[in-house]
XYZ file of C-alpha atoms in Angstrom:
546
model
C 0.000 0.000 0.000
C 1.225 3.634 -0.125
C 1.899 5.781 2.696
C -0.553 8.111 2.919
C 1.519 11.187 3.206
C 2.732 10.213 0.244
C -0.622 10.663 -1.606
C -1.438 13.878 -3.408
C -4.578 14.753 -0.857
C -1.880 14.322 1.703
C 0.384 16.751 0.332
C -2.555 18.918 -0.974
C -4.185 18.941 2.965
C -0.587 20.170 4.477
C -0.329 22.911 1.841
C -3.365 24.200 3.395
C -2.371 23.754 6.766
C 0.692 25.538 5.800
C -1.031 28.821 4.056
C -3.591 29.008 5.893
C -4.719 26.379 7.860
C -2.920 26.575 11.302
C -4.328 30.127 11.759
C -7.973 29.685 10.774
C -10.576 31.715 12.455
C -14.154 29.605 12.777
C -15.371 33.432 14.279
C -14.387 35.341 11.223
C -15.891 32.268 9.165
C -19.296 32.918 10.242
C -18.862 36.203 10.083
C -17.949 36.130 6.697
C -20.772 33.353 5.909
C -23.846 33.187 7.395
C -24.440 29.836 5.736
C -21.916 27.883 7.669
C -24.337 25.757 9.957
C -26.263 24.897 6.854
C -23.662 23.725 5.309
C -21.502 22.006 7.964
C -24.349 20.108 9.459
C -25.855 17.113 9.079
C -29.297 15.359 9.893
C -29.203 12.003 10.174
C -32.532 10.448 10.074
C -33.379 6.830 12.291
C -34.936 3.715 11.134
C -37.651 4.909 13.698
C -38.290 8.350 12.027
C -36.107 10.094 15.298
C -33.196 12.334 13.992
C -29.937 13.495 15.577
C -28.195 16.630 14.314
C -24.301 16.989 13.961
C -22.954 19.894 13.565
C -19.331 20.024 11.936
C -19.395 24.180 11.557
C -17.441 25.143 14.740
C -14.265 22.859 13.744
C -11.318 24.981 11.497
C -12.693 23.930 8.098
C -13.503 25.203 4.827
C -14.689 23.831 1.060
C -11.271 23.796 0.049
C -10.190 21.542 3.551
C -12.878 19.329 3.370
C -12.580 18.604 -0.546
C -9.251 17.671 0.508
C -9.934 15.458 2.884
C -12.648 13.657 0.989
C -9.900 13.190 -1.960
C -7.984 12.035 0.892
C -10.337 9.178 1.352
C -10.479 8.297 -2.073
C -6.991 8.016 -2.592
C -6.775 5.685 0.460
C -9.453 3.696 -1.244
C -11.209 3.931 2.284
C -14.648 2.916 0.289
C -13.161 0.234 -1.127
C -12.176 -1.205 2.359
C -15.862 -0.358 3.667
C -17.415 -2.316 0.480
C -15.127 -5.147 1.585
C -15.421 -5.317 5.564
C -19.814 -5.447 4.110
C -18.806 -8.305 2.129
C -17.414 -9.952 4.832
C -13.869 -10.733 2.953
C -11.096 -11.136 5.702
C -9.830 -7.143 6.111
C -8.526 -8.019 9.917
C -5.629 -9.496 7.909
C -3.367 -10.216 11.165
C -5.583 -12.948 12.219
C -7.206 -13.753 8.678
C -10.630 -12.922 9.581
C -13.726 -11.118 8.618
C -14.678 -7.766 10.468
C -18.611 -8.527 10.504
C -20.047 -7.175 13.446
C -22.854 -5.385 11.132
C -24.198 -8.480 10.511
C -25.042 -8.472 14.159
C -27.530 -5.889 13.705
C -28.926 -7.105 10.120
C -32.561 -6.666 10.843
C -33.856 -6.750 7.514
C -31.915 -10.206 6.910
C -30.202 -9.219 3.798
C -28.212 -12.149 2.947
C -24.592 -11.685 4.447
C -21.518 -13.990 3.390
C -18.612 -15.016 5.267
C -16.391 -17.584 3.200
C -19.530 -18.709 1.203
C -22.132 -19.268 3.920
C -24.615 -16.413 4.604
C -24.443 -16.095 8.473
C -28.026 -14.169 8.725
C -29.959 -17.199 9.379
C -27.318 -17.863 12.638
C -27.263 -14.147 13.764
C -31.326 -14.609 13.965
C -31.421 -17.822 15.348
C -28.816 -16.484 18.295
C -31.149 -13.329 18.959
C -34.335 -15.798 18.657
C -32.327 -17.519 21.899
C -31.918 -14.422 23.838
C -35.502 -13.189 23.221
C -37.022 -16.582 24.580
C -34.307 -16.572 27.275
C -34.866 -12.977 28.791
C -38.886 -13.258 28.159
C -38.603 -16.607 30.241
C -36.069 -14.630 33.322
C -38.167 -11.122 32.791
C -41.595 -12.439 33.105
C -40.688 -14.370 35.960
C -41.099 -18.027 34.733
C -37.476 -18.828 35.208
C -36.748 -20.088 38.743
C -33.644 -19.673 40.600
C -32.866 -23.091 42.757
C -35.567 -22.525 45.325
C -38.271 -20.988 43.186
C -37.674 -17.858 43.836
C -37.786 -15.491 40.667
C -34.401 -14.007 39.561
C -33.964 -10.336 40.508
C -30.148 -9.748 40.251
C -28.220 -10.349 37.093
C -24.416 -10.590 37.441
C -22.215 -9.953 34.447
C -19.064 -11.831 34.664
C -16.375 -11.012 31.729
C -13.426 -8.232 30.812
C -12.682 -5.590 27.892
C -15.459 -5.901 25.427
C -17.152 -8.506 27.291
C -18.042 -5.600 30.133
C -17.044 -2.288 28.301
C -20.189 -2.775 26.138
C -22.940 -4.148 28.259
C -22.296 -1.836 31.319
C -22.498 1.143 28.800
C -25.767 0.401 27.336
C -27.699 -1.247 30.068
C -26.456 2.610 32.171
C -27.209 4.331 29.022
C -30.521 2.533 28.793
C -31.636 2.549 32.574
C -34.989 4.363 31.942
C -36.043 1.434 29.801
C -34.846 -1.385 32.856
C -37.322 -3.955 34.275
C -38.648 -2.629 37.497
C -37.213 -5.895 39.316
C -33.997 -6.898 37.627
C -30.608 -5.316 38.717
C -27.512 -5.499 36.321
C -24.465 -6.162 38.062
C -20.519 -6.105 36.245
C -17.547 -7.631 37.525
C -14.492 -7.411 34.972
C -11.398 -6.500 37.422
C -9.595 -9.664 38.782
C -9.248 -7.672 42.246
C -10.834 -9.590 44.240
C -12.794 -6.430 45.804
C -14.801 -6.507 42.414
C -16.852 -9.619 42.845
C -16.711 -9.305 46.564
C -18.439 -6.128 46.315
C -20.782 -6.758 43.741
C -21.660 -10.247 46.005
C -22.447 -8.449 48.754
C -25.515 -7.401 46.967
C -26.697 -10.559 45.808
C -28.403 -13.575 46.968
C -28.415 -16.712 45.342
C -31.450 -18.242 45.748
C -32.030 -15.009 43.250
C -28.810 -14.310 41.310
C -28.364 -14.957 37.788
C -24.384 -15.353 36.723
C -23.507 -14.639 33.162
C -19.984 -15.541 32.283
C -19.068 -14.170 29.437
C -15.598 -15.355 27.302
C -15.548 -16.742 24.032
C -12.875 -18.977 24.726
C -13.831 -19.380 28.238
C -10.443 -19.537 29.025
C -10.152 -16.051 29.615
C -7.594 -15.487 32.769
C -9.108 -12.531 34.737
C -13.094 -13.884 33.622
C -12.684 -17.115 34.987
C -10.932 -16.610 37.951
C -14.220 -13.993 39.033
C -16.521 -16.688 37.609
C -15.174 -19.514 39.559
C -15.102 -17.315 42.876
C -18.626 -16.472 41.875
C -19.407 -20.354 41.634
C -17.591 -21.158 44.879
C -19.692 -18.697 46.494
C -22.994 -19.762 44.719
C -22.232 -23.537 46.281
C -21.272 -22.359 49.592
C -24.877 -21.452 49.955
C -27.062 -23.819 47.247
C -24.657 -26.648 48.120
C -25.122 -28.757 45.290
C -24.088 -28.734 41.776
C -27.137 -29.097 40.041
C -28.452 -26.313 40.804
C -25.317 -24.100 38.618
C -27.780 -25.165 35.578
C -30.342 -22.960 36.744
C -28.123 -19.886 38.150
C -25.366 -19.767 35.698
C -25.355 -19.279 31.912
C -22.454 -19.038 29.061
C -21.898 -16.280 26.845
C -19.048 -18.649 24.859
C -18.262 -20.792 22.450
C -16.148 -23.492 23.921
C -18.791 -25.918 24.788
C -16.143 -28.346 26.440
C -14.976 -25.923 28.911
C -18.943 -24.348 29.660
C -19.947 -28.402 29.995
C -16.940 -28.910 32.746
C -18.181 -25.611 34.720
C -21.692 -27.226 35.073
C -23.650 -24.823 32.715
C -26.013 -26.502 30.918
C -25.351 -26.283 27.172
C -29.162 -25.252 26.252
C -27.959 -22.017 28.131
C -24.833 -21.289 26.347
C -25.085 -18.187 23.678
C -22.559 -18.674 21.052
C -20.624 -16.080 18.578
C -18.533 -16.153 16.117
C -14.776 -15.512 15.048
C -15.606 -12.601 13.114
C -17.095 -10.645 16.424
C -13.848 -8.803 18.053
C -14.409 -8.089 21.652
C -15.278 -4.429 21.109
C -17.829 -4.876 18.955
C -19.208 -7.634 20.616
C -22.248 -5.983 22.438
C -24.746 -6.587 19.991
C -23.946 -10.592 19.882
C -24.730 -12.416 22.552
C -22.655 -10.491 24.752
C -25.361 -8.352 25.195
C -27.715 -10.389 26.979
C -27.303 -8.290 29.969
C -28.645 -5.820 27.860
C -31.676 -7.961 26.815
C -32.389 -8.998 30.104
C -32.601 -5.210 31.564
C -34.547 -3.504 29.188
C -35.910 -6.540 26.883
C -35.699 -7.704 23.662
C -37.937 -5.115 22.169
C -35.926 -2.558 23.281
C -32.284 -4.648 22.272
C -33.774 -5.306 18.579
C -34.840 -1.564 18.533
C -30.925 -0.666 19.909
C -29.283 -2.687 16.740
C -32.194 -1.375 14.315
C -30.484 2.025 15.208
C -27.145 1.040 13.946
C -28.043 -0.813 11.594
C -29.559 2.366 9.811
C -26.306 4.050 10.471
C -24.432 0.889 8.723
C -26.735 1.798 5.863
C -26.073 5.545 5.657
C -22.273 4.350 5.929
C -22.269 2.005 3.263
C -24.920 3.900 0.720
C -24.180 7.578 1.271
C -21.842 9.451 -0.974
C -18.843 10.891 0.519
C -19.683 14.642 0.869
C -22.724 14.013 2.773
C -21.675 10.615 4.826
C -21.711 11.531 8.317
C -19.160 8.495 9.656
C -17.033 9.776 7.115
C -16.750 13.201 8.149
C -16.238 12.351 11.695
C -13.138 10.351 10.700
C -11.611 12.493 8.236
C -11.659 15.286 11.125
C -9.498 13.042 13.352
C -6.947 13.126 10.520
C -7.294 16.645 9.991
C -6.640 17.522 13.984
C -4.012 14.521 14.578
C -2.017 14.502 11.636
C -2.106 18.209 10.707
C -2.474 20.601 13.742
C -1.225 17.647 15.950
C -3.773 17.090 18.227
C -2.500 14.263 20.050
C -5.767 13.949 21.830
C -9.865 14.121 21.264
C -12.466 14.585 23.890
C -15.728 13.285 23.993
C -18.493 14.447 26.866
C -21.938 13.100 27.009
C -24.269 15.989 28.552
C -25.925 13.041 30.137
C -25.585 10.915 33.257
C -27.130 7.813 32.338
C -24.349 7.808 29.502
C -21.603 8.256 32.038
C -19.901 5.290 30.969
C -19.927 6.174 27.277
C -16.229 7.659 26.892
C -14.609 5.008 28.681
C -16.549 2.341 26.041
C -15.197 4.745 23.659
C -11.605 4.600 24.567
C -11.275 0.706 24.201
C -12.977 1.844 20.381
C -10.919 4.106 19.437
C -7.460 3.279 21.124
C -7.166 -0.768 20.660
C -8.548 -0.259 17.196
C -6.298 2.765 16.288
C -3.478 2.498 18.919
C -0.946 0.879 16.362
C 2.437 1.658 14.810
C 2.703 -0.873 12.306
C 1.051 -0.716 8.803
C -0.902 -3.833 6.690
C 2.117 -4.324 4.951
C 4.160 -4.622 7.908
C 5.863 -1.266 7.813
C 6.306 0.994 10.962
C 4.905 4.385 9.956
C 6.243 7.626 9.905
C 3.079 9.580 10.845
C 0.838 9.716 13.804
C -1.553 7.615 14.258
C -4.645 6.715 16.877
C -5.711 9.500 19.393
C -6.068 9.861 23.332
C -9.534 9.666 23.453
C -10.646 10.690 27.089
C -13.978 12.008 28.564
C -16.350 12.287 31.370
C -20.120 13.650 31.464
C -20.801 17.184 32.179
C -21.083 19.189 33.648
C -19.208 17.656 36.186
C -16.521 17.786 33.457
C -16.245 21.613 33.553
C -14.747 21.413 36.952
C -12.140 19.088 36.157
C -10.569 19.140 32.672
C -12.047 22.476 30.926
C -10.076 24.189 32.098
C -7.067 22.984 29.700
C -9.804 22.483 27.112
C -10.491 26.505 27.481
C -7.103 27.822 28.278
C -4.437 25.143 28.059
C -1.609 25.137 25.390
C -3.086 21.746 23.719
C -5.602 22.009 20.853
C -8.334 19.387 22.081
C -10.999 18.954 19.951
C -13.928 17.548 21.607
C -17.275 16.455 20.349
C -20.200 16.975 23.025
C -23.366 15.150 22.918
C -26.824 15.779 24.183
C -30.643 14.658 23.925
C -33.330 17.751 23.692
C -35.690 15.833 25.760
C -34.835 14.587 29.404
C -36.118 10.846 30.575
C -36.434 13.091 33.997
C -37.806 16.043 32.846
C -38.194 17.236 36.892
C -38.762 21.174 37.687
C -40.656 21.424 35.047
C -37.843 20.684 32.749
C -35.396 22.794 34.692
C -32.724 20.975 34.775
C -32.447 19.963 31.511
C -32.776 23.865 30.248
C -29.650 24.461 32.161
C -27.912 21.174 30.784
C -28.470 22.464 27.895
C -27.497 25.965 28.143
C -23.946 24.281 29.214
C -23.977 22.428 26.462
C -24.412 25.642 24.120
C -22.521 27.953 26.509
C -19.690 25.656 25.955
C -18.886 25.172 22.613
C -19.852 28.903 21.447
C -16.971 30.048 24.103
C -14.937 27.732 22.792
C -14.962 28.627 19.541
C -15.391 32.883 20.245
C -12.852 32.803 23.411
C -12.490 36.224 24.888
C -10.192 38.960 23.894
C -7.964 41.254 26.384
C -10.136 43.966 24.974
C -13.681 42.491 26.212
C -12.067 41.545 29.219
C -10.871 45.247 30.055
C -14.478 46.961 29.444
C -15.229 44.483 32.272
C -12.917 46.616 34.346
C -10.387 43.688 35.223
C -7.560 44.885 36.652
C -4.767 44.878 34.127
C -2.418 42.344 35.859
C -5.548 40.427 35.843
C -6.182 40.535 31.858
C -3.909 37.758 30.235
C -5.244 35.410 33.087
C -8.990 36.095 32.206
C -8.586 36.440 28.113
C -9.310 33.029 26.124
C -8.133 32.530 22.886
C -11.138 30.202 21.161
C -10.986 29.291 17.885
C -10.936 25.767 19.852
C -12.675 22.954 17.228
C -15.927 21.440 18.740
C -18.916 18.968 17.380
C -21.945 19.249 18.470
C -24.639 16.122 18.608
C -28.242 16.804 19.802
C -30.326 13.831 19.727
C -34.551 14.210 19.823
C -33.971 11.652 22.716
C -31.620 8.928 24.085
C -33.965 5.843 22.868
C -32.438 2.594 22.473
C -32.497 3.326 18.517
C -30.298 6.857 18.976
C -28.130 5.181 21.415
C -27.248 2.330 18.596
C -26.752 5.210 16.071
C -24.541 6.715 18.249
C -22.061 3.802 18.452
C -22.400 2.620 15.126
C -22.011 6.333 14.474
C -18.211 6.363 16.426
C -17.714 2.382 14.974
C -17.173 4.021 11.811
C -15.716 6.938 12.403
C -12.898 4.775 13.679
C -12.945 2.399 10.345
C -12.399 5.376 8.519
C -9.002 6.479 11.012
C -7.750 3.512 11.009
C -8.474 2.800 7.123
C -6.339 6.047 5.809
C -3.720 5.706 8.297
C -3.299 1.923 6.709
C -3.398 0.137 10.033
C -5.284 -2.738 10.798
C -7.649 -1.578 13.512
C -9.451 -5.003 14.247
C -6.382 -6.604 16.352
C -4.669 -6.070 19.477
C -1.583 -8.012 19.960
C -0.696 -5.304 22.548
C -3.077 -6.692 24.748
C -1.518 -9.692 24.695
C 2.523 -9.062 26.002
C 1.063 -7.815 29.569
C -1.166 -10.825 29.910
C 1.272 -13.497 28.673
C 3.889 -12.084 31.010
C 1.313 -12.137 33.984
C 0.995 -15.668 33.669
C 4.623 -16.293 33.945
C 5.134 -13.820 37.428
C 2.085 -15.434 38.707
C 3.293 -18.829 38.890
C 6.437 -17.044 41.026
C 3.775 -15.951 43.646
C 2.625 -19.426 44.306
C 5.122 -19.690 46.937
C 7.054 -17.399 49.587
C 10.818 -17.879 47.958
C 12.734 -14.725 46.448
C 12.536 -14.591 43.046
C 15.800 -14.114 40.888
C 14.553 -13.838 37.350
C 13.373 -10.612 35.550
C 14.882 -7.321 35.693
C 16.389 -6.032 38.852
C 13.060 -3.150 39.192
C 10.708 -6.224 38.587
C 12.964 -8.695 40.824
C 13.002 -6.579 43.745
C 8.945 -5.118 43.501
C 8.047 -8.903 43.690
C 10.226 -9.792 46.450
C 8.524 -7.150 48.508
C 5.207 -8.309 47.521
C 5.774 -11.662 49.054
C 7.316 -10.288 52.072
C 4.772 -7.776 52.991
C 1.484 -10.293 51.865
């Protein structure tokens, strides 16, 4: 493949950063066009008729930038490599495999092929399982070991596995079963599952362990804590059939642990961890706000995957998104992006982003095994607000780093308390926000304030600091599935022009592997002599002080 900065968009995109780019005013933009919202925003309209707006005009573009930057995705052949991840040909060319997690969400069962067979059928027949499953645990004809009905759902698993389902089933609260409560335990620290068992009781307690392999270190260590603890109180074995299910695909391995196999929820190679939330790893999902409300969550991306795949370049909405990431990282060198839901429930969206964005982008090594010469992935961090505007705006506003940050908000409240108070000020945040960000404040406005004069550099803002804006109609399962599939592709369309693969993550792996090895070493109360003299000594005073 060619380098990208060796393509003629490349080239083209840092002439303009050069001329003119670096010191382009968004103010004097709109000042000079009062068209600029119109056309540097974007409607993108739901399977279910809901829209969400995103507004592009506040970042440092013009016509000429973003021409470049959508010959920039041409020249990559980015389309290309979106045509071929929906054909289900093996792009995640590492580990020779497809990258098919929109067939997860193929609701209107076009046929989708993988190597010849068209996996639809098997995507349906998995969901079919989790809709009779949940129904049966929701309505209360599933009984827990002394007939009790379940009322506490514990969702055992790491990474993907728990990023995914603890996002949505927060994001999605308003929508949970009045007497179900979703529980995660990911971290192997012991005060993880201790915690979460102090809620729990097992005559009512529902265990889902989910690991493909189920071989996963961290997962089932927590599982078979949770199992110990299950038996120390139903004492016999039997009764794991009824209290603990398998989000896996190693039947041999869910058999030994004593789940019954009817209760095991397969998928397949082609799901990577990250995307894995609308497979079977998110029955947690299903279970807390039903199936209705799951199928109408994938319907959502699923129109986005649509819009993706059939919309031309100028007005595809994934595509812009990306090509702004390129703009800020490789360009003005913005080594970082922020992303801030104005929203509680979605508290846990940015940290569900950062596994996205940074194990999909967080690579140094091309497709065609070349290190690259040009930055690549971002530091994608964020927290809600407007808690986040007493913590980290303050560099956002005034700090030397150019942080481009996208905020995201729903115009109608699923608490819409005061008489919609609270929301009305939300939202003024949200708007207050991103117009200062952009307009910043000049010495001059901030001596007619009479500020003292030693006072003026500390109060004066410069703006012209890049911000999207997404307002949503409402945070319904659909927008929420837009939403992700909305930042899925933005990613694909990083990674694609920066010529990385972004559906591995062998950097997961050298931490793990090595953990294995050290942990054998604290079996026992000997001194270690192996690794490096830091290591040697830090695990020597482990076992002493333990």
């Amino acid at each position: 493949m060619t380098s990208p900065v060796n393509l003629a968009a490349w080239k083209k995109l840092q002439e303009l950063y050069d001329t003119y780019g670096k010191s382009y005013s968004v103010k004097d933009a709109f000042t000079k066009d009062p068209e600029r919202f119109t056309k540097y925003s974007r409607t993108f309209d739901n399977y279910d008729g809901s829209k969400i707006l995103f507004d592009y005009s506040k970042n440092l573009i013009d016509d000429k930038i973003l021409a470049a930057l959508f010959d920039l995705a041409r020249e990559a052949k980015v389309e290309q490599l979106r045509d071929d991840m929906f054909a289900g040909k093996h792009i995640n060319t590492t580990e020779d495999r497809a990258v098919y997690h929109v067939a997860l969400r193929n609701r209107s069962m076009t046929p989708m092929y993988v190597d010849g067979v068209n996996v639809a059928p098997e995507v349906d027949a998995v969901l079919k399982h989790m809709k009779e499953f949940s129904e049966e645990v929701r309505s209360g004809a599933w009984k827990g070991y002394t007939g009790k009905e379940i009322t506490d759902v514990v969702n055992i698993g790491i990474g993907g596995s728990d990023l995914g389902p603890v996002m949505v089933t927060e994001a999605l609260k308003p929508y949970a079963h009045p007497r179900i409560k979703v529980h995660f335990v990911s971290n192997v620290d012991g005060t993880n599952i201790a915690e979460v068992l102090k809620q729990c009781n097992a005559e009512t307690t529902l265990f889902l362990i989910a690991s493909k392999t189920f071989t996963t270190l961290e997962t089932c260590a927590n599982a078979n804590s949770a199992k110990n603890w299950f038996l120390e109180h139903a004492k016999e074995r039997k009764y794991i059939a009824k209290h603990f299910v398998a989000l896996s695909t190693n039947a041999t391995e869910v058999e030994k642990f004593g789940i019954d196999l009817k209760n095991m929820f397969g998928f397949e190679s082609w799901v990577g961890g990250r995307y894995s939330v609308w497979s079977a790893i998110g029955l947690s999902v299903c279970l807390y706000v039903g199936y209705d409300n799951f199928e109408k969550f994938l319907k959502g991306a699923e129109a986005v995957d649509k819009h993706f795949k059939n919309t031309p370049l100028e007005k595809n909405i994934p595509f812009l998104g990306g090509l702004l990431t390129i703009w800020y990282n490789n360009f003005h060198k913005a080594q970082t992006k922020l992303v801030t839901p104005f929203d509680q429930y979605m508290h846990r969206f940015p940290a569900y982003l950062q596994q996205l964005s940074m194990e999909s982008n967080g690579k140094s090594v091309t497709k065609d095994n070349k290190f690259v010469n040009y930055q690549t992935g971002v530091v994608l961090f964020g927290e809600p607000t407007t808690n986040a505007q007493h913590s980290f705006f303050q560099l956002v506003h005034q700090g030397t780093k150019l942080i481009p940050a996208d905020f995201i908000i729903a115009a109608k409240s699923h608490n819409p308390i005061e008489n919609n108070k609270h929301q009305k000020m939300l939202a003024a945040n949200f708007f207050a926000q991103a117009e200062s960000l952009m307009l910043g404040k000049t010495p001059e406005q901030v001596r007619a304030e009479g500020t003292n004069e030693s006072l003026i550099p500390h109060k004066t803002f410069s703006g012209n600091r890049p911000t999207t804006s997404i307002l949503c109609q409402k945070i319904t399962p659909a927008a929420l599935g837009a939403l992700i599939a909305y930042y899925e592709m933005v990613t694909f369309v990083e990674g694609a022009i920066w010529g990385i693969n972004s559906f591995d993550q062998w950097g997961v792996e050298l931490g793990k592997k090595l953990a294995k090895v050290i942990l054998a070493e604290l079996k026992d109360d000997s001194k270690v002599s192996t690794h490096d003299v830091s290591t040697r000594s830090l695990i020597n005073q482990f076992k002493e002080w333990e």
